[in-house]
Coordinates of C-alpha atoms and ligand atoms in Angstrom, one line a residue:
V1 CA 2.2 67.5 62.2
A2 CA 0.1 66.5 58.6
P3 CA 0.8 68.9 55.6
A4 CA -1.2 72.1 54.9
P5 CA -3.8 70.5 52.6
I6 CA -4.7 71.5 48.7
A7 CA -7.4 74.2 48.8
I8 CA -9.5 74.7 45.8
V9 CA -12.0 77.8 45.7
G10 CA -15.1 77.8 43.7
A11 CA -17.2 73.9 44.1
S12 CA -18.1 74.3 40.2
L13 CA -17.0 73.1 37.1
A14 CA -13.3 73.9 37.2
G15 CA -13.0 73.3 41.1
L16 CA -14.5 70.3 40.4
R17 CA -12.3 69.0 37.6
A18 CA -9.1 70.2 39.6
A19 CA -10.2 67.7 42.5
Q20 CA -10.9 64.8 40.3
A21 CA -7.2 65.6 38.4
I22 CA -5.6 65.5 41.9
R23 CA -6.9 62.2 43.5
A24 CA -6.6 60.6 39.9
A25 CA -2.9 61.4 39.5
G26 CA -2.7 59.6 42.8
E27 CA -2.6 62.4 45.6
D28 CA -3.8 61.1 48.8
G29 CA -3.3 64.2 51.2
E30 CA -6.0 66.5 52.0
V31 CA -8.2 68.5 49.3
A32 CA -10.4 71.2 50.6
V33 CA -12.7 72.5 48.1
V34 CA -14.5 75.6 49.6
G35 CA -17.9 77.1 47.5
A36 CA -20.1 79.8 48.4
E37 CA -23.2 77.7 47.4
P38 CA -24.7 75.1 49.1
H39 CA -24.9 72.6 46.2
L40 CA -22.7 70.1 45.4
P41 CA -21.0 71.3 41.6
Y42 CA -23.7 70.6 38.9
T43 CA -23.5 71.9 35.6
R44 CA -24.7 75.4 34.2
P45 CA -26.1 74.9 30.5
P46 CA -29.2 73.2 31.7
L47 CA -29.9 76.5 33.4
S48 CA -30.7 78.8 30.3
K49 CA -32.0 75.9 28.8
G50 CA -34.5 72.4 29.5
V51 CA -34.5 73.3 33.7
L52 CA -35.4 76.9 32.9
Q53 CA -37.9 75.2 30.5
G54 CA -39.3 72.6 33.0
V55 CA -38.1 69.6 31.1
E56 CA -35.2 68.5 33.1
E57 CA -35.2 68.7 36.5
E58 CA -32.7 69.6 39.4
H59 CA -31.1 66.5 40.0
T60 CA -29.9 65.6 36.7
T61 CA -27.5 68.7 37.1
D62 CA -25.6 66.7 39.6
L63 CA -21.3 66.4 38.2
G64 CA -20.9 63.7 40.8
G65 CA -19.1 65.2 42.9
E66 CA -20.4 63.4 46.0
A67 CA -18.2 60.2 45.1
L68 CA -14.7 62.1 45.8
E69 CA -13.1 62.1 48.1
V70 CA -12.5 65.9 49.7
T71 CA -13.7 67.7 52.2
W72 CA -16.3 69.8 51.1
R73 CA -16.8 73.3 52.5
L74 CA -20.0 74.0 50.9
G75 CA -22.2 77.2 51.4
V76 CA -19.0 79.0 52.9
E77 CA -17.3 81.7 51.4
A78 CA -14.0 82.9 50.7
T79 CA -13.4 86.1 52.1
G80 CA -9.5 87.2 51.4
L81 CA -6.5 85.3 50.7
D82 CA -3.0 86.6 52.3
A83 CA -1.0 84.7 49.5
D84 CA 2.6 84.7 50.8
R85 CA 1.3 83.4 54.0
R86 CA -0.3 80.9 52.1
E87 CA -3.5 81.5 54.1
L88 CA -7.4 81.6 53.1
Q89 CA -9.5 83.8 55.4
L90 CA -13.6 82.2 55.5
A91 CA -16.7 83.8 56.2
G92 CA -17.0 84.2 60.0
G93 CA -13.3 84.5 60.6
E94 CA -11.8 81.0 60.1
R95 CA -8.4 80.7 58.3
L96 CA -7.1 78.3 56.2
A97 CA -3.7 76.8 55.8
Y98 CA -3.2 75.7 52.5
R99 CA 0.1 74.1 50.7
R100 CA -1.3 75.1 47.1
L101 CA -4.4 77.0 46.3
I102 CA -6.3 75.8 42.6
V103 CA -8.6 79.5 42.2
A104 CA -11.8 78.2 40.4
T105 CA -14.1 81.0 40.9
G106 CA -16.2 81.6 38.2
S107 CA -17.7 84.9 37.2
T108 CA -20.7 86.4 38.1
P109 CA -23.1 88.3 35.8
R110 CA -22.7 92.0 35.2
E111 CA -26.1 94.0 37.0
W112 CA -28.4 96.3 35.7
T113 CA -27.2 99.5 38.1
G114 CA -29.5 101.6 35.9
P115 CA -33.2 102.9 37.4
G116 CA -35.2 100.3 37.8
A117 CA -32.4 98.3 39.4
G118 CA -34.2 97.0 42.7
L119 CA -37.8 95.7 41.1
D120 CA -39.3 92.8 42.0
G121 CA -38.5 91.2 38.1
V122 CA -35.3 92.5 37.3
V123 CA -33.6 89.4 37.4
T124 CA -30.1 88.0 36.4
L125 CA -29.0 83.9 35.9
R126 CA -26.3 82.1 36.7
T127 CA -27.2 79.7 39.4
L128 CA -29.6 77.2 39.9
D129 CA -31.6 78.8 42.2
D130 CA -31.9 81.4 39.7
S131 CA -32.8 79.1 37.5
L132 CA -35.5 77.6 39.7
A133 CA -36.9 80.9 40.3
L134 CA -37.3 82.4 37.0
R135 CA -38.9 79.2 35.9
E136 CA -41.9 80.1 38.8
R137 CA -42.1 83.2 37.6
F138 CA -42.3 81.8 33.8
A139 CA -45.2 79.3 34.8
R140 CA -47.2 82.6 35.5
G141 CA -47.2 83.6 31.8
P142 CA -45.2 86.6 31.8
R143 CA -44.3 89.1 29.4
V144 CA -40.3 88.8 29.1
V145 CA -37.5 91.0 28.0
T146 CA -33.9 90.2 27.6
V147 CA -31.7 93.3 28.4
G148 CA -28.8 91.9 26.0
A149 CA -29.0 89.5 23.3
G150 CA -25.0 87.2 24.1
F151 CA -25.7 84.0 24.8
I152 CA -28.1 84.1 27.8
G153 CA -30.0 86.5 26.4
C154 CA -30.7 84.6 23.7
E155 CA -30.7 81.2 25.2
V156 CA -33.4 82.7 27.4
A157 CA -35.2 84.0 24.8
A158 CA -35.4 80.8 22.7
T159 CA -36.4 79.0 26.0
A160 CA -39.2 81.8 27.0
C161 CA -40.6 80.9 23.1
A162 CA -40.6 77.3 24.1
C163 CA -42.6 77.8 27.1
G164 CA -44.6 80.0 25.1
L165 CA -44.2 83.5 26.5
E166 CA -44.4 86.7 24.3
V167 CA -40.3 87.7 24.3
T168 CA -38.4 90.4 23.5
M169 CA -34.9 90.6 23.1
V170 CA -33.0 94.1 23.1
D171 CA -29.6 94.6 22.5
I172 CA -27.3 97.5 22.1
A173 CA -24.6 95.4 19.3
P174 CA -26.6 95.6 15.8
H175 CA -27.5 91.5 15.8
P176 CA -27.4 88.7 18.4
M177 CA -23.9 86.9 20.2
P178 CA -22.0 89.8 18.9
A179 CA -18.8 87.1 20.3
L180 CA -19.2 84.7 17.2
G181 CA -19.4 88.1 14.6
P182 CA -21.7 90.0 12.4
E183 CA -22.4 87.4 10.1
L184 CA -23.5 84.5 12.7
G185 CA -25.1 87.6 14.1
A186 CA -27.6 87.9 11.5
W187 CA -28.4 85.0 10.7
A188 CA -29.3 84.4 14.5
A189 CA -31.4 87.7 14.1
R190 CA -33.7 85.4 11.5
L191 CA -33.9 82.5 13.6
H192 CA -34.7 84.3 16.8
R193 CA -37.7 86.7 14.4
G194 CA -38.4 83.7 12.5
H195 CA -39.7 81.7 16.0
G196 CA -41.4 84.8 17.6
V197 CA -38.7 86.7 18.9
E198 CA -38.8 90.8 18.9
L199 CA -35.5 91.5 18.3
R200 CA -34.6 95.5 19.2
T201 CA -31.1 95.5 17.9
G202 CA -28.7 98.7 17.9
V203 CA -30.5 99.9 20.8
G204 CA -29.3 100.6 24.3
V205 CA -31.9 100.4 27.7
D206 CA -32.6 103.5 29.9
A207 CA -34.4 102.4 32.1
I208 CA -36.8 99.7 33.5
E209 CA -40.1 101.1 34.8
G210 CA -42.5 100.1 37.9
D211 CA -44.0 100.5 41.3
G212 CA -42.1 98.0 43.1
R213 CA -42.5 94.9 40.3
V214 CA -41.3 95.6 36.1
E215 CA -44.0 97.2 34.4
A216 CA -41.9 98.1 31.5
V217 CA -38.4 98.7 30.0
R218 CA -37.3 102.3 27.9
L219 CA -35.6 102.1 25.2
A220 CA -33.0 104.7 24.5
D221 CA -34.6 105.5 21.2
G222 CA -38.1 106.4 24.0
T223 CA -40.1 102.9 22.8
R224 CA -41.6 101.6 26.4
L225 CA -41.8 97.6 26.2
E226 CA -44.4 96.6 28.7
A227 CA -43.0 93.4 30.7
D228 CA -43.2 91.8 33.4
V229 CA -39.6 90.4 33.8
A230 CA -36.7 92.0 32.6
V231 CA -34.1 89.1 32.3
I232 CA -30.5 91.5 32.8
A233 CA -28.2 89.5 30.1
L234 CA -25.4 92.1 30.1
G235 CA -22.7 89.8 30.5
A236 CA -20.5 88.9 32.8
V237 CA -17.2 89.3 35.0
P238 CA -13.9 87.3 36.1
E239 CA -15.0 86.3 40.4
I240 CA -12.4 88.4 41.9
S241 CA -13.3 90.8 44.4
W242 CA -12.8 88.7 47.1
L243 CA -9.1 88.5 46.1
E244 CA -8.2 92.6 46.5
G245 CA -5.4 93.3 48.7
S246 CA -4.6 89.5 48.6
G247 CA -1.3 90.3 46.5
L248 CA -2.6 88.5 43.1
S249 CA -1.9 89.9 40.2
L250 CA -5.3 90.8 38.2
T251 CA -6.1 92.0 35.6
T252 CA -9.1 91.0 33.8
G253 CA -8.7 87.7 36.1
V254 CA -6.4 85.8 38.1
R255 CA -3.3 86.7 35.9
C256 CA -1.8 83.1 35.3
D257 CA 1.2 82.2 32.8
A258 CA 0.9 79.8 30.2
T259 CA 0.6 77.0 33.2
L260 CA -2.3 78.4 34.9
T261 CA 0.2 79.6 37.7
S262 CA -0.3 83.0 38.7
V263 CA 2.0 85.4 37.8
S264 CA 3.2 86.3 41.2
H265 CA 3.1 83.1 43.1
P266 CA 3.6 80.1 42.0
D267 CA 1.8 78.0 44.7
V268 CA -1.1 79.6 43.4
L269 CA -3.4 78.3 40.0
A270 CA -6.1 79.4 38.2
A271 CA -9.0 77.5 36.3
G272 CA -12.1 78.4 33.8
D273 CA -14.1 81.6 33.8
V274 CA -12.0 83.5 36.2
C275 CA -8.5 82.6 34.5
A276 CA -6.7 84.9 32.9
W277 CA -4.3 82.9 30.8
P278 CA -1.8 83.7 27.8
H279 CA -3.0 81.5 25.1
P280 CA -1.4 80.7 21.6
L281 CA -3.6 82.7 19.8
T282 CA -3.6 85.9 21.1
E283 CA 0.1 86.5 20.9
G284 CA 0.5 86.4 24.4
E285 CA -2.1 88.8 25.7
P286 CA -4.2 86.9 28.3
L287 CA -7.3 85.4 27.9
R288 CA -10.6 84.4 29.6
V289 CA -12.9 82.0 28.2
E290 CA -16.1 81.9 29.7
H291 CA -17.5 78.6 28.4
W292 CA -17.9 75.0 29.8
N293 CA -14.9 72.9 27.6
N294 CA -12.7 75.7 28.8
A295 CA -13.3 74.9 32.5
V296 CA -13.3 71.1 32.2
E297 CA -9.8 71.4 30.6
Q298 CA -8.0 73.9 32.8
G299 CA -9.8 72.5 35.5
R300 CA -7.8 69.2 35.1
L301 CA -4.8 70.8 34.0
A302 CA -4.4 73.4 36.7
G303 CA -5.1 69.9 39.0
R304 CA -2.8 68.1 37.6
N305 CA 0.5 70.6 37.3
A306 CA -0.5 71.6 41.2
L307 CA 1.3 68.7 42.2
L308 CA 4.0 69.7 40.0
E309 CA 6.9 71.9 40.5
P310 CA 6.3 75.0 38.7
R311 CA 8.9 74.0 35.9
E312 CA 7.4 70.8 35.6
R313 CA 3.7 72.3 34.8
A314 CA 1.9 71.9 31.5
P315 CA 0.8 74.8 29.5
H316 CA -2.8 75.1 28.4
E317 CA -2.7 75.3 24.6
T318 CA -5.9 73.7 23.5
V319 CA -7.7 75.5 21.1
P320 CA -11.0 76.7 23.1
S321 CA -14.3 75.9 22.0
M322 CA -17.9 76.7 22.9
W323 CA -21.9 75.8 21.8
S324 CA -25.0 77.5 23.0
D325 CA -28.4 75.7 22.1
Q326 CA -31.2 77.8 20.8
F327 CA -34.8 76.6 19.4
G328 CA -33.6 73.0 18.6
L329 CA -30.4 73.6 17.0
R330 CA -26.7 73.4 18.5
I331 CA -24.5 76.8 17.6
Q332 CA -20.7 76.1 18.2
A333 CA -17.6 77.5 17.8
V334 CA -13.8 76.9 18.0
G335 CA -11.1 78.8 18.5
L336 CA -11.6 83.0 18.8
P337 CA -13.6 83.7 16.2
H338 CA -14.4 87.6 18.3
R339 CA -10.6 88.4 17.1
A340 CA -10.9 87.7 13.6
D341 CA -10.3 90.0 10.8
S342 CA -13.0 88.5 8.4
T343 CA -15.5 85.8 8.2
R344 CA -16.9 84.3 5.8
V345 CA -20.0 81.4 5.2
L346 CA -17.6 78.7 3.7
E347 CA -19.9 75.9 3.9
A348 CA -23.9 75.6 3.7
S349 CA -26.7 72.5 3.6
P350 CA -29.1 73.2 0.4
D351 CA -32.1 74.5 3.2
G352 CA -29.2 76.5 4.7
E353 CA -30.4 75.3 7.9
R354 CA -26.9 73.7 8.3
L355 CA -23.5 76.0 7.9
V356 CA -19.8 76.6 8.6
L357 CA -18.8 80.4 8.5
A358 CA -14.6 80.6 8.7
S359 CA -12.8 83.4 9.7
E360 CA -9.4 84.7 9.2
R361 CA -7.3 86.6 11.1
R362 CA -3.4 87.6 9.8
G363 CA -4.4 85.3 6.7
L364 CA -4.4 82.2 9.0
L365 CA -7.9 80.1 9.7
H366 CA -8.3 81.2 13.6
A367 CA -12.0 80.2 14.1
A368 CA -15.2 78.5 12.7
V369 CA -18.7 78.4 13.9
A370 CA -20.7 75.8 12.9
V371 CA -24.4 75.5 13.3
A372 CA -25.8 71.9 13.0
A373 CA -22.7 70.7 11.9
P374 CA -20.5 69.4 14.4
R375 CA -18.0 66.8 12.3
R376 CA -17.3 69.3 10.1
L377 CA -15.7 71.6 13.0
L378 CA -13.1 69.1 14.2
W379 CA -11.6 69.1 10.7
Y380 CA -11.8 73.2 11.4
R381 CA -10.3 72.8 15.1
R382 CA -7.1 70.4 13.5
E383 CA -6.8 73.4 10.9
I384 CA -6.3 75.9 13.7
E385 CA -4.0 73.7 15.8
R386 CA -1.6 73.5 12.3
W387 CA -2.0 77.4 11.9
T388 CA -3.4 76.9 8.5
P389 CA -3.3 80.0 5.8
F390 CA -6.8 80.8 5.0
E391 CA -7.2 80.5 1.6
E392 CA -5.9 76.9 2.3
V393 CA -8.8 76.3 4.1
V394 CA -10.9 77.5 1.4
A395 CA -9.3 75.7 -1.4
A396 CA -9.7 72.8 0.9
V397 CA -13.4 73.0 1.3
R398 CA -14.1 73.2 -2.0
A399 CA -12.2 70.0 -2.9
D400 CA -13.9 68.0 -0.1
E401 CA -16.7 66.1 -1.0
G402 CA -17.5 65.8 2.5
A403 CA -18.4 69.4 2.9
L404 CA -22.0 70.8 3.5
G405 CA -21.8 72.6 -0.3
P406 CA -21.7 75.8 -1.3
A407 CA -23.0 79.1 0.7
P408 CA -26.4 80.0 -1.5
E409 CA -26.3 84.2 -1.4
V410 CA -29.4 84.2 0.3
V411 CA -27.1 82.9 3.6
A412 CA -23.7 84.7 3.1
S413 CA -25.1 87.6 2.4
Ligands
FAD501 C1 -27.5 79.7 32.5 C2 -25.6 79.3 32.0 C3 -25.7 78.5 30.2 C4 -24.9 78.1 30.3 N1 -24.8 77.6 29.1 C5 -22.9 77.3 28.2 C6 -23.1 76.7 27.6 O1 -24.2 75.9 26.6 N2 -22.0 75.7 26.5 C7 -20.9 76.5 26.8 O2 -20.3 76.7 26.5 N3 -21.1 77.6 28.2 C8 -22.2 77.8 29.0 N4 -22.0 78.7 30.7 C9 -20.9 79.1 31.0 C10 -20.6 77.5 32.1 O3 -21.1 77.0 32.3 C11 -18.9 78.0 33.0 O4 -18.4 78.2 31.7 C12 -18.7 77.2 33.9 O5 -19.6 76.9 35.0 C13 -17.7 78.0 34.2 O6 -17.1 77.2 35.4 P1 -16.3 77.7 36.8 O7 -16.1 76.5 37.7 O8 -15.1 78.5 35.9 O9 -17.2 78.8 36.9 P2 -18.4 79.0 37.9 O10 -19.2 77.9 37.4 O11 -18.9 80.0 38.0 O12 -18.6 78.8 39.1 C14 -17.6 79.2 40.4 C15 -18.1 78.6 41.8 O13 -17.1 79.5 42.5 C16 -17.6 80.4 43.6 N5 -17.5 81.1 44.4 C17 -17.5 82.2 43.7 N6 -16.5 83.3 45.0 C18 -16.5 82.0 46.0 C19 -15.5 82.9 47.1 N7 -15.1 83.9 47.2 N8 -15.7 81.8 47.6 C20 -15.8 80.7 47.8 N9 -16.9 80.4 46.3 C21 -17.3 81.0 45.4 C22 -19.3 80.5 42.9 O14 -20.4 80.4 43.8 C23 -19.1 79.2 42.0 O15 -20.4 77.8 42.6 C24 -23.2 78.6 30.6 C25 -23.0 79.6 32.2 C26 -24.5 79.9 32.4 C27 -24.7 80.5 33.6

């Protein structure tokens, strides 16, 4: 009898990288990849940028899964798991036994559940199909409101501007991209306003109004914003609904140990947006990261670890990193800016267009955010790995001729 396959649920970035790592390690047994979407793995960042704007086509998002020797089960949803019996349930009633399982089901956008939820023009953006559908709407010249000013809200607003559309961005937080802290948020607010985005921060949305289709977005302060499209960008939740009753421990995601192994079932591993694991920077607290680099790094490690016995598996300790592109500028972060005690603008170019902000937690460097300064960020990443005291970082930057320069008052405020 052939041994049961290694199964991967989620045919996207983390799932693909896991399958590639399994093959790269020389494993030649069956690998079955189950994916709810009909597409082979594709990359999502262009969906809110080039693909949405219409300057990048669908095929450019392809991640090259075709060449990989695995059994693709695409357009098939996993509906349940019996972790004790090592068996997946698939839509349609099929059961799939596995030897090892990697859960890579990612995350799913938080929906708008308030008044107006079912109106035509209330949309979320996660999949290629979502992006192509929104692009079609953009071609009709709508007035756009993004409900939420996180990464997706900001990128959609920037792209809508590039398409020549009228766009308003609303968030209950006091500034855009709250995950990167108030200093970067103040800079981002200036950036968006400078490009013509109408920004409403510190105020929530009460209702989306319309008769069959979106006509306006009503804010908690009574403002009525006329609109044709409301892009709901309220963050994402880990896709674990299909795992309820599976026996797996689920807290804010698939709860794993440092080696990305489920804390309740050593034959199950997780990777990417869905994985909650203790990172050295979180002092044992489970962390979930919803960014591209993390899905790649965790996918690879989960693939390699799945071939090993639990005691042989390596931990995932890479410093998290991410990027976002808005108005032709690349914003990048390393570390965990949302957990910082305080943040300072440590470097800026004379025109204030390039910046580095550094964050401190308990006296140590904990995160850095850069605008248009990718090479500088590599240095900060190494210092985070070394747990360098923050004041040592400040002194080193002052003495470093390769740094961008001291932050002018207007930028630092
Ligand atoms: C529009 C957009 C833009 C982004 N831009 C950036 C960026 O600029 N920089 C950055 O760092 N990150 C960005 N990200 C985040 C990045 O794309 C994600 O972190 C990454 O896709 C996570 O990969 P993943 O494989 O863990 O999950 P996902 O890519 O979410 O894939 C999960 C897959 O699992 C499938 N699935 C779910 N449930 C089931 C089930 N029960 N059965 C079978 N299949 C299932 C889903 O259909 C999906 O295909 C962006 C995300 C989006 C949506």
